[in-house]
Short mmCIF file of C-alpha atoms in Angstrom, two decimals:
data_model
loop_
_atom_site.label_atom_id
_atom_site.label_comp_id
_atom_site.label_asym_id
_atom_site.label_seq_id
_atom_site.Cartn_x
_atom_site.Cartn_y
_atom_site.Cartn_z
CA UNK A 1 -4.34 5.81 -96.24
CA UNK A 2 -8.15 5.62 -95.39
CA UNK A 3 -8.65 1.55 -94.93
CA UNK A 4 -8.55 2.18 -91.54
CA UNK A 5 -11.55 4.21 -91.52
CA UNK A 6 -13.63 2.18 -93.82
CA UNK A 7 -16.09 0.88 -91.19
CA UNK A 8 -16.35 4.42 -90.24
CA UNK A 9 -17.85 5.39 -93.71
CA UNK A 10 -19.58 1.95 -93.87
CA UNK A 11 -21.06 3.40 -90.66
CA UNK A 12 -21.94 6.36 -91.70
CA UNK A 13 -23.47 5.06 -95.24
CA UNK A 14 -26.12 2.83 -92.92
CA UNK A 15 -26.93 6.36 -91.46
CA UNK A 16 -27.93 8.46 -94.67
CA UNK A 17 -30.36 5.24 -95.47
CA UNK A 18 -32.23 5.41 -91.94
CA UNK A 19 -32.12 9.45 -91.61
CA UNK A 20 -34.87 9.53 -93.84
CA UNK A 21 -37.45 8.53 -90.72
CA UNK A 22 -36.48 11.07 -88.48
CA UNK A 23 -34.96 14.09 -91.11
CA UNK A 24 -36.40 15.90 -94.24
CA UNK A 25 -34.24 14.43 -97.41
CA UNK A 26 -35.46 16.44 -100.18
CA UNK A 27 -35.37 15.88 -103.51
CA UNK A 28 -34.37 18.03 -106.51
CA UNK A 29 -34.54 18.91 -110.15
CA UNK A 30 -33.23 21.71 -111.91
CA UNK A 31 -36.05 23.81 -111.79
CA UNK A 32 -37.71 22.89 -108.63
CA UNK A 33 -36.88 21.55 -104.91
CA UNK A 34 -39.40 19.34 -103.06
CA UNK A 35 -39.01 20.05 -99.75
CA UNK A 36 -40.83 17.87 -97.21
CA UNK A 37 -41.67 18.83 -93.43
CA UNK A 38 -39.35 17.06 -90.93
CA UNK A 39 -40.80 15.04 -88.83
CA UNK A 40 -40.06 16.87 -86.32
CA UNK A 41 -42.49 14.82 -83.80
CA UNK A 42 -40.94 11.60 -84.86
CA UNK A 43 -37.99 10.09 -83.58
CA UNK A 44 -37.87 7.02 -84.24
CA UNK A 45 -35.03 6.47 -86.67
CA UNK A 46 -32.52 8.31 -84.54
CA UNK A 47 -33.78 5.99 -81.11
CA UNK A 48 -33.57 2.56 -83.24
CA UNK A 49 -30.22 4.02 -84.62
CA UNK A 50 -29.11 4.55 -81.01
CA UNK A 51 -29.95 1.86 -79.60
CA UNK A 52 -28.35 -0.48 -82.60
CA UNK A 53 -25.45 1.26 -82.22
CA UNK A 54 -25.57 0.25 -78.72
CA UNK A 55 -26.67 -3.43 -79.01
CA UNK A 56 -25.13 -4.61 -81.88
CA UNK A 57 -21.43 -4.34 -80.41
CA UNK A 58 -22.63 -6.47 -77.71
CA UNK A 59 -23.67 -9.24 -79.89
CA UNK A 60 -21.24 -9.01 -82.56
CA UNK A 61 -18.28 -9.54 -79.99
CA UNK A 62 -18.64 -12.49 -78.84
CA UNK A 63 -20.15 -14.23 -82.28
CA UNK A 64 -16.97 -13.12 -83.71
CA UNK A 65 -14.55 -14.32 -81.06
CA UNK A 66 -16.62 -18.02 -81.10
CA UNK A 67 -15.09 -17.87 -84.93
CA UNK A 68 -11.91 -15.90 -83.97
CA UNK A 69 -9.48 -18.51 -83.97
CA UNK A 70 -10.44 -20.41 -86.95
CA UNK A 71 -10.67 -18.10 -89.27
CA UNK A 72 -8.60 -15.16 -89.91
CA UNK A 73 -10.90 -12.45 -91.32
CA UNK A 74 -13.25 -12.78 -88.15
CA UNK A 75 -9.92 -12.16 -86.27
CA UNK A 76 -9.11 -9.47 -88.64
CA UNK A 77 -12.87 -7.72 -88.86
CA UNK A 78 -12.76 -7.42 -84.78
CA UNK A 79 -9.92 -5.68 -84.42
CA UNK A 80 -10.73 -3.72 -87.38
CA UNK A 81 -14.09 -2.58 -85.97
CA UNK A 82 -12.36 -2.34 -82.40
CA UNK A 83 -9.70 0.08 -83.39
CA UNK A 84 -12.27 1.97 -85.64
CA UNK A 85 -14.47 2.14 -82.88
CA UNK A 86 -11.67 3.86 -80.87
CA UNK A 87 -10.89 6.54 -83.35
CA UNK A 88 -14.21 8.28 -82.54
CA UNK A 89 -11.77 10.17 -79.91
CA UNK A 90 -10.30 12.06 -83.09
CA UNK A 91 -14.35 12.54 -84.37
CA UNK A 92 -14.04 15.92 -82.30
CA UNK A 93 -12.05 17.51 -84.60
CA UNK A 94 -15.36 18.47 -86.35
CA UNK A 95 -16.67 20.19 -83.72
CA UNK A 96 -13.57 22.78 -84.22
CA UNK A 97 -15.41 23.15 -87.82
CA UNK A 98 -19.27 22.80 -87.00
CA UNK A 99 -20.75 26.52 -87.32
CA UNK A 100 -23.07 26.38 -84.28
CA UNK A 101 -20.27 24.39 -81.87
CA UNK A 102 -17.86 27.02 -82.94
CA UNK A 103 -20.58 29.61 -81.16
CA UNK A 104 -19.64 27.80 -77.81
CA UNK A 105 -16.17 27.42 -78.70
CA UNK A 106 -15.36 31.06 -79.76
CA UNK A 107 -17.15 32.08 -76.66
CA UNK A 108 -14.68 29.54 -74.17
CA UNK A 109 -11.24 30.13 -76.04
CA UNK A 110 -9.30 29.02 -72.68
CA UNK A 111 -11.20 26.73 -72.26
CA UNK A 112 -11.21 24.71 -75.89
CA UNK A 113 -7.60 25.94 -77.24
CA UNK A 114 -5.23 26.56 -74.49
CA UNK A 115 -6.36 23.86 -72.01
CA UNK A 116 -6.44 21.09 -74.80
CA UNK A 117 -2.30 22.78 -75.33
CA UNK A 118 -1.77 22.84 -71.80
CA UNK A 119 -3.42 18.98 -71.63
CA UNK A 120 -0.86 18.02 -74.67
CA UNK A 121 1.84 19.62 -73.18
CA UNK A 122 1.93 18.31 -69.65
CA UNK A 123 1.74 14.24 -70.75
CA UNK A 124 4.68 14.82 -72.94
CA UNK A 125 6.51 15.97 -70.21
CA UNK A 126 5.40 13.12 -67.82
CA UNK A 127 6.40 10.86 -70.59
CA UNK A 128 9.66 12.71 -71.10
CA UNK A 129 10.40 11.94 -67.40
CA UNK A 130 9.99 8.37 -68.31
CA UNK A 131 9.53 7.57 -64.49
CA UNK A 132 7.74 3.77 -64.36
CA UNK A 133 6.10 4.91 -61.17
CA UNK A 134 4.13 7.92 -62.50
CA UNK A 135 3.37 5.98 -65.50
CA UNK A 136 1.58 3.22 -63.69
CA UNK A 137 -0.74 5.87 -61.88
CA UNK A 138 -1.17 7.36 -64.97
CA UNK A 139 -2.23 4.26 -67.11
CA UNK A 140 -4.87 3.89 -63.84
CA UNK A 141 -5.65 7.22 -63.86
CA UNK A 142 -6.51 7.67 -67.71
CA UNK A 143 -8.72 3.94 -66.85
CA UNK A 144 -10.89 5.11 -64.79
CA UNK A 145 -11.62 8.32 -66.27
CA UNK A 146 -12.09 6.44 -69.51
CA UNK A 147 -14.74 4.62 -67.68
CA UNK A 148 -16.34 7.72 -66.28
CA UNK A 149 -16.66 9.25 -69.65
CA UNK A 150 -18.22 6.16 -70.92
CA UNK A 151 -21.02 6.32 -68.55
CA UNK A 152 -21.11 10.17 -68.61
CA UNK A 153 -22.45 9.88 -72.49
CA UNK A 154 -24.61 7.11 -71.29
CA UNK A 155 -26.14 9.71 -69.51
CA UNK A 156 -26.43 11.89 -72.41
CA UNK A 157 -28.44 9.42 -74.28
CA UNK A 158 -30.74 8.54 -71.82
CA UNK A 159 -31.54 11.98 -70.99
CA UNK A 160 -32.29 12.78 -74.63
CA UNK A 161 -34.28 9.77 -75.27
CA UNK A 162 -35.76 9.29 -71.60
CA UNK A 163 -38.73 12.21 -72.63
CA UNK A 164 -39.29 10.67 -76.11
CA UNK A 165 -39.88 7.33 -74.44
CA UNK A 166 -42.38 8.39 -71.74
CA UNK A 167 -44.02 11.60 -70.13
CA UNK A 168 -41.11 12.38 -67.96
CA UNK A 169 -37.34 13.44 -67.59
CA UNK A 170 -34.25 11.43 -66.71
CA UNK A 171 -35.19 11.62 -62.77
CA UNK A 172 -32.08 12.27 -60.17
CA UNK A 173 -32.15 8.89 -59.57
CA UNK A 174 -31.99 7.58 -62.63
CA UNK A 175 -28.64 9.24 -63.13
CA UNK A 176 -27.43 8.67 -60.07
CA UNK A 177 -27.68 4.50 -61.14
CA UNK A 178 -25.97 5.09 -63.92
CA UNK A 179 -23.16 6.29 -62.48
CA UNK A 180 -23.06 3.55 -60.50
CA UNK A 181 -22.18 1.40 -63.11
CA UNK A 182 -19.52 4.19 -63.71
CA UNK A 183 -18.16 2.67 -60.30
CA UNK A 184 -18.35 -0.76 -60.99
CA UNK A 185 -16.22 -0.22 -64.28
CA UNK A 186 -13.50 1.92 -62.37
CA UNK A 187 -13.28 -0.77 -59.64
CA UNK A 188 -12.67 -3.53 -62.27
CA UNK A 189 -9.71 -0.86 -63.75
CA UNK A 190 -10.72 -1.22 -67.95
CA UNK A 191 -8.87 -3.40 -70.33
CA UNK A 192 -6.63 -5.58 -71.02
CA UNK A 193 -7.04 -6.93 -67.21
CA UNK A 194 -3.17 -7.55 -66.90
CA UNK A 195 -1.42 -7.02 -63.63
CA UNK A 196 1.77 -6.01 -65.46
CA UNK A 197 -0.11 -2.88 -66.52
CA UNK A 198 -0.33 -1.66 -63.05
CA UNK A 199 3.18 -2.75 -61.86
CA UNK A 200 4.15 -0.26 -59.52
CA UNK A 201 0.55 0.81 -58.27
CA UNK A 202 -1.42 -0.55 -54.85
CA UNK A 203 -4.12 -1.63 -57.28
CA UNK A 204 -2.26 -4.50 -59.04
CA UNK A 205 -1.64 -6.35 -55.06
CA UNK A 206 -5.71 -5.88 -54.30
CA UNK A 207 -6.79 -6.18 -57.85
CA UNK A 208 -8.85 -9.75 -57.06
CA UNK A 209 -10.32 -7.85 -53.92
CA UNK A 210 -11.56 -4.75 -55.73
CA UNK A 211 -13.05 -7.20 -58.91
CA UNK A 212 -14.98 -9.10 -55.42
CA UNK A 213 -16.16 -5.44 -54.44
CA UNK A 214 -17.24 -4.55 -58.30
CA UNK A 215 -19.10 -7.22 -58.55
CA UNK A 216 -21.07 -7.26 -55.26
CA UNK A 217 -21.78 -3.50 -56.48
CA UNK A 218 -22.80 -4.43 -60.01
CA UNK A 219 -25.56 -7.33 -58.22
CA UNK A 220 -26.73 -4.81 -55.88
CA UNK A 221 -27.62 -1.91 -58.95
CA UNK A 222 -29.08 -4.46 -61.13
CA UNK A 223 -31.43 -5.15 -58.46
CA UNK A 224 -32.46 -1.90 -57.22
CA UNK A 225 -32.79 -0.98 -61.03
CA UNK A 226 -35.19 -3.76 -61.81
CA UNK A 227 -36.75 -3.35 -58.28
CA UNK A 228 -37.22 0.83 -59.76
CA UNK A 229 -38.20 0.07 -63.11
CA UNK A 230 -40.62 -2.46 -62.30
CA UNK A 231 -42.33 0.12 -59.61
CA UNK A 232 -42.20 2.66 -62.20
CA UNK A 233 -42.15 1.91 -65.56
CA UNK A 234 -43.39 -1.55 -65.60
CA UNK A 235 -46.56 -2.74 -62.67
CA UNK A 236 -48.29 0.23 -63.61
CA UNK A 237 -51.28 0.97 -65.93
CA UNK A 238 -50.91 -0.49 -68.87
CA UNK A 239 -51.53 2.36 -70.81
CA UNK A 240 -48.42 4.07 -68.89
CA UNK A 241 -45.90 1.21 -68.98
CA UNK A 242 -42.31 2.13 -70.44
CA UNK A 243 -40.62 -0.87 -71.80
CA UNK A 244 -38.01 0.24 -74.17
CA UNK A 245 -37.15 3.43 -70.96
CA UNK A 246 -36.83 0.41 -68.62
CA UNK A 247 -34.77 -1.49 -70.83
CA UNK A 248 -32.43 1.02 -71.76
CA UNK A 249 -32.14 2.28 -67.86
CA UNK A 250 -31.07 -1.27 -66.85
CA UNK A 251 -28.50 -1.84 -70.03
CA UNK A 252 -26.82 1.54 -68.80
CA UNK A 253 -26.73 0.81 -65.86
CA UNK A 254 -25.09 -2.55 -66.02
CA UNK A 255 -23.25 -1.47 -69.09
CA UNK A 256 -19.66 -2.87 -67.98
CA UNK A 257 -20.96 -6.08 -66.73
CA UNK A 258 -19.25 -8.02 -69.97
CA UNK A 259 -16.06 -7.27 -67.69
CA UNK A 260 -16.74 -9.54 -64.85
CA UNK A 261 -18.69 -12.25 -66.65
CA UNK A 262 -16.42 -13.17 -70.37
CA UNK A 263 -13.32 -14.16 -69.57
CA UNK A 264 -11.97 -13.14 -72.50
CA UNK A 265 -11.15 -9.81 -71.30
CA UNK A 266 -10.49 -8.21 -74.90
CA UNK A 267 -13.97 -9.46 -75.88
CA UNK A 268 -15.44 -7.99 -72.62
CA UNK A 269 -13.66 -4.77 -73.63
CA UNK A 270 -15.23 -4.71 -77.48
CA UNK A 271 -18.54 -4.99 -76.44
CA UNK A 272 -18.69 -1.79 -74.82
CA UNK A 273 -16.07 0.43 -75.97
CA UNK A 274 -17.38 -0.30 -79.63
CA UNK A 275 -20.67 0.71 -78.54
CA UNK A 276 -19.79 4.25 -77.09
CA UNK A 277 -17.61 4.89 -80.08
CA UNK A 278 -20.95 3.96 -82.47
CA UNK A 279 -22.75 5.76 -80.51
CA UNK A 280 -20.81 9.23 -80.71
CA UNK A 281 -20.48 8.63 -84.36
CA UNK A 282 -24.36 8.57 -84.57
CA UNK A 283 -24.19 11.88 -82.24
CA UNK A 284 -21.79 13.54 -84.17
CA UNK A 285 -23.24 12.60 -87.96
CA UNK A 286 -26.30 14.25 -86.99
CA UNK A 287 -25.02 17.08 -85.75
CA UNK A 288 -23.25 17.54 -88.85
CA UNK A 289 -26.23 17.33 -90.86
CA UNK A 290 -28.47 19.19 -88.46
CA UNK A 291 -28.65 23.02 -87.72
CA UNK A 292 -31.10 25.71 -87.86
CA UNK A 293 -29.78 27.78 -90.69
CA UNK A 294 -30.00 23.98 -92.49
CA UNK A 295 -33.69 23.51 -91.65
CA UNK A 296 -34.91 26.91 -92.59
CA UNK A 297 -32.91 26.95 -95.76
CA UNK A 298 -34.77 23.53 -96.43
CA UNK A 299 -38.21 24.91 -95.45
CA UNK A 300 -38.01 27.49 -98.17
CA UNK A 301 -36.95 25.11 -100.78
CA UNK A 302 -33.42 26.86 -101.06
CA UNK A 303 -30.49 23.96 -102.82
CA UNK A 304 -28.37 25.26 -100.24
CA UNK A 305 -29.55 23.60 -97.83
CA UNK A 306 -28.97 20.63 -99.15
CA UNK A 307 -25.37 21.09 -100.33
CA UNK A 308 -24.39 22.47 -97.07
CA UNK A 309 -26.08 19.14 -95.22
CA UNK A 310 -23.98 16.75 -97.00
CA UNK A 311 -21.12 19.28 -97.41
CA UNK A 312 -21.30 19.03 -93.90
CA UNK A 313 -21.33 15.08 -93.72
CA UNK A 314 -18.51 14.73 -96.30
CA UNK A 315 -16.65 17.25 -93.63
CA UNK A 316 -16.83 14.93 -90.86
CA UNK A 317 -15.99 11.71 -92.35
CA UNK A 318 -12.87 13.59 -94.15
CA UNK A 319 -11.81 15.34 -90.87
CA UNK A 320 -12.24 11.99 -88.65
CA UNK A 321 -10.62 9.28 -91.14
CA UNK A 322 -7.52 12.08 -91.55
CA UNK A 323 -6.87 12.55 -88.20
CA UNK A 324 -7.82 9.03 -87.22
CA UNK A 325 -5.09 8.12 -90.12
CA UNK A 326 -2.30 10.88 -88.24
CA UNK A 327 -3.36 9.93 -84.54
CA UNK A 328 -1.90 6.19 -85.76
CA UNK A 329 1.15 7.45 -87.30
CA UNK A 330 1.90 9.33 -83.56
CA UNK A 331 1.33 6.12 -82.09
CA UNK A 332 3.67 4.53 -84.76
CA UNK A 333 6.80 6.39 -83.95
CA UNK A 334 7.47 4.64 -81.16
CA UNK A 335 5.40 1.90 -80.70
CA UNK A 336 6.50 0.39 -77.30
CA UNK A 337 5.87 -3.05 -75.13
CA UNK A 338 4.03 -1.69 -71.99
CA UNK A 339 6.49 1.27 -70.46
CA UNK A 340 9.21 0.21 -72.35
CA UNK A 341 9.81 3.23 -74.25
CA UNK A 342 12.69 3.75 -76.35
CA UNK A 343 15.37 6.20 -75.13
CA UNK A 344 14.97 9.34 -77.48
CA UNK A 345 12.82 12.09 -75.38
CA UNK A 346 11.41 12.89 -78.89
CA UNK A 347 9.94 9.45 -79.14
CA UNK A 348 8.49 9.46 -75.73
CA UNK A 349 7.57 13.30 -76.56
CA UNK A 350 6.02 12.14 -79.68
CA UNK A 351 3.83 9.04 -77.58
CA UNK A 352 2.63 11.37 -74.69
CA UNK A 353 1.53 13.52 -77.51
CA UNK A 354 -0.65 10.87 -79.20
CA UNK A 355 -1.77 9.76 -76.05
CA UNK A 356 -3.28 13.11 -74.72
CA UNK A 357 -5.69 13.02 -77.66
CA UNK A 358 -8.09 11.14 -75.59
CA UNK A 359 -7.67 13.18 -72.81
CA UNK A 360 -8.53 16.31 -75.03
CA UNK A 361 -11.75 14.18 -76.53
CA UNK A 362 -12.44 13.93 -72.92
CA UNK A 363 -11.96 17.64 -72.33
CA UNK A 364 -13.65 18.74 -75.16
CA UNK A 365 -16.98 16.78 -74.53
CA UNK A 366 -17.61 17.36 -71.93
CA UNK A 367 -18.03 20.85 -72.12
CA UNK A 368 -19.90 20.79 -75.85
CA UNK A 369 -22.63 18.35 -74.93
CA UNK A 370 -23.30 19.48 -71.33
CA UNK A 371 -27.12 20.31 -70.87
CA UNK A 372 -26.70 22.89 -67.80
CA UNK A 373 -25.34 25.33 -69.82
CA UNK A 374 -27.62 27.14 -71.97
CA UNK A 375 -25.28 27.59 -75.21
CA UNK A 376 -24.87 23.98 -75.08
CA UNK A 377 -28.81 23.23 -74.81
CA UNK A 378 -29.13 26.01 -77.84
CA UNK A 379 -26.93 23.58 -79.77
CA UNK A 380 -28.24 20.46 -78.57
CA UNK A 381 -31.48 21.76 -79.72
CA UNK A 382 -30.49 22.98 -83.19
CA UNK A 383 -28.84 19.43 -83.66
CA UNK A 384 -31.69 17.46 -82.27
CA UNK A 385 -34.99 19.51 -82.77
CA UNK A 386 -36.96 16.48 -83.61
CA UNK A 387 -36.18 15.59 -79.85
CA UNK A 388 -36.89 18.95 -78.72
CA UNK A 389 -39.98 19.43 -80.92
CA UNK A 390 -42.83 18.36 -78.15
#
């Protein structure tokens, strides 16, 4: 039931062996608790974490795709860690559990229970309709906000790591490159790069003309971002240079560009769709194991903080492998050759349903994790205080 989730709790186990840098892991006997200080001051587990959650997708694609047709577990272990990495859409679940995202949630009750309905509802209708039209603008319109999502938790990380990494915030700027990239990736439409996905649409007659335009607009951010970071972060005092803040500016910002360079489009599509599913896996173990009410119960050497820490963990792994294991079964019903949906409105029903889930993940986030509002920064920094703690 759960071996499609085992890289998730392979994942996961690789987590509780580095959280020991950046989190307070006491130990216990029967008669006494030794409770160490977090370091709160010291994040450097959670950025190396981060950014090999990041990285390692981007490597890993392509050595396994060199080996992919000659050997059938390297074909089998990609598309294992592809479709694993895709299931962190269902990861929100936990937040409908989490103590201190409940806070937010019980506050916004439109906005997290009957939107995410009204969301479900509507795309089984449109899929109901079965109209091929609608569905093409659909497909393109789900693409491109899958792409904007990506780069909107790009954003997220670097603004949590930008003031850990040097003396200042994520500048306007800064996020205004990103998003950039968040262009780049719409223009070039997300995977696979078929034109029989967009039958129907104005996109799939221009398609070669807007991949021209994405890639003239990739060229031109990756040089004003080196020509930035170089005048910023780099040909500066020495003792104010920011390598690893350039670096990761520059990756985000040119995160799509495995899309116009491998042809293998699949590939292109691992390397950075894996990455922003390990990466929200990362964000949402912590959180799990992180809170206030935690910490304080650790500080005065209470066991309950420890059981509810790894109560916690145990919760989210449970939660996501369940529903990653019922989101598949949705998709199972009626599992169909692109738009060619079997005639029972229940089936169709059944496959607008499963496909709304991302939509909802979409929905979800990014009201949870947004800064501006103060509950969320309350949460952010009861989740994160060793990133908050200077």
């Amino acid at each position: 039931m759960f071996a499609d989730s085992y890289m998730l709790l392979y994942f996961i186990s690789l987590l509780k062996r580095n959280f020991s840098i950046y989190m307070q892991v006491p130990s216990y006997t029967s008669t006494n608790i030794d409770s160490q200080k977090q370091a709160s001051n010291n994040p450097t587990g959670f950025i190396s974490l981060l950014l090999l959650a990041t990285a390692i997708p981007f490597i890993l694609g392509p050595l396994l795709r060199n080996v992919y047709t000659d050997s059938e577990i390297a074909q089998q272990f990609f598309y294992l860690i592809l479709m694993v990495g895709g299931y962190h859409q269902v990861a929100s679940v936990y937040l409908y559990f989490d103590k201190d995202a409940k806070k937010i949630i019980n506050k916004h009750k439109w906005y997290f229970y009957f939107w995410p309905l009204m969301i479900a509802s509507s795309i089984m209708l449109f899929y109901m309709v079965d109209n091929l039209w609608l569905e093409s603008y659909l497909l393109q319109s789900y693409a491109m906000l899958t792409i904007y999502h990506y780069q909107k938790q790009n954003i997220g990380v670097y603004s949590l790591l930008a003031p850990t990494l040097g003396p200042e915030r994520m500048q306007p700027i800064e996020r205004h490159l990103i998003m950039g990239g968040a262009i780049v990736g719409m223009l070039i439409f997300t995977w696979p790069i078929e034109r029989t996905l967009f039958q129907g649409t104005v996109f799939s007659t221009y398609k070669d003309g807007f991949e021209s335009a994405s890639l003239l607009i990739l060229c031109s951010l990756t040089l004003y971002t080196l020509y930035y970071i170089c005048k910023n972060y780099l040909f500066i005092q020495a003792s104010k240079r920011q390598y690893l803040r350039a670096l990761l500016l520059l990756a985000l910002v040119t995160f799509f560009w495995p899309m116009l360079v491998i042809e293998d489009k699949q590939t292109a599509f691992f390397m950075y769709a894996t990455a922003h599913g390990l990466q929200y896996y990362l964000f949402i173990a912590i959180a799990s194991l992180n809170s206030n009410k935690i910490q304080q119960l650790l500080d005065t050497e209470h066991i309950k903080g420890v059981f509810l820490r790894y109560y916690n963990l145990i919760l989210f792994v449970v939660l996501t492998a369940l529903s990653a294991y019922l989101w598949k079964q949705l998709y199972q019903v009626n599992p169909p050759a692109i738009f060619n949906f079997s005639e029972s409105e229940i089936k169709r029903a059944t496959f607008g349903l499963a496909s709304s889930i991302s939509l909802i993940h979409y929905w979800v986030d990014g009201r949870i994790w947004k800064m501006r509002h103060q509950d969320s920064r309350d949460f952010m920094r009861s989740k994160f205080m060793f990133l908050f703690a200077n």
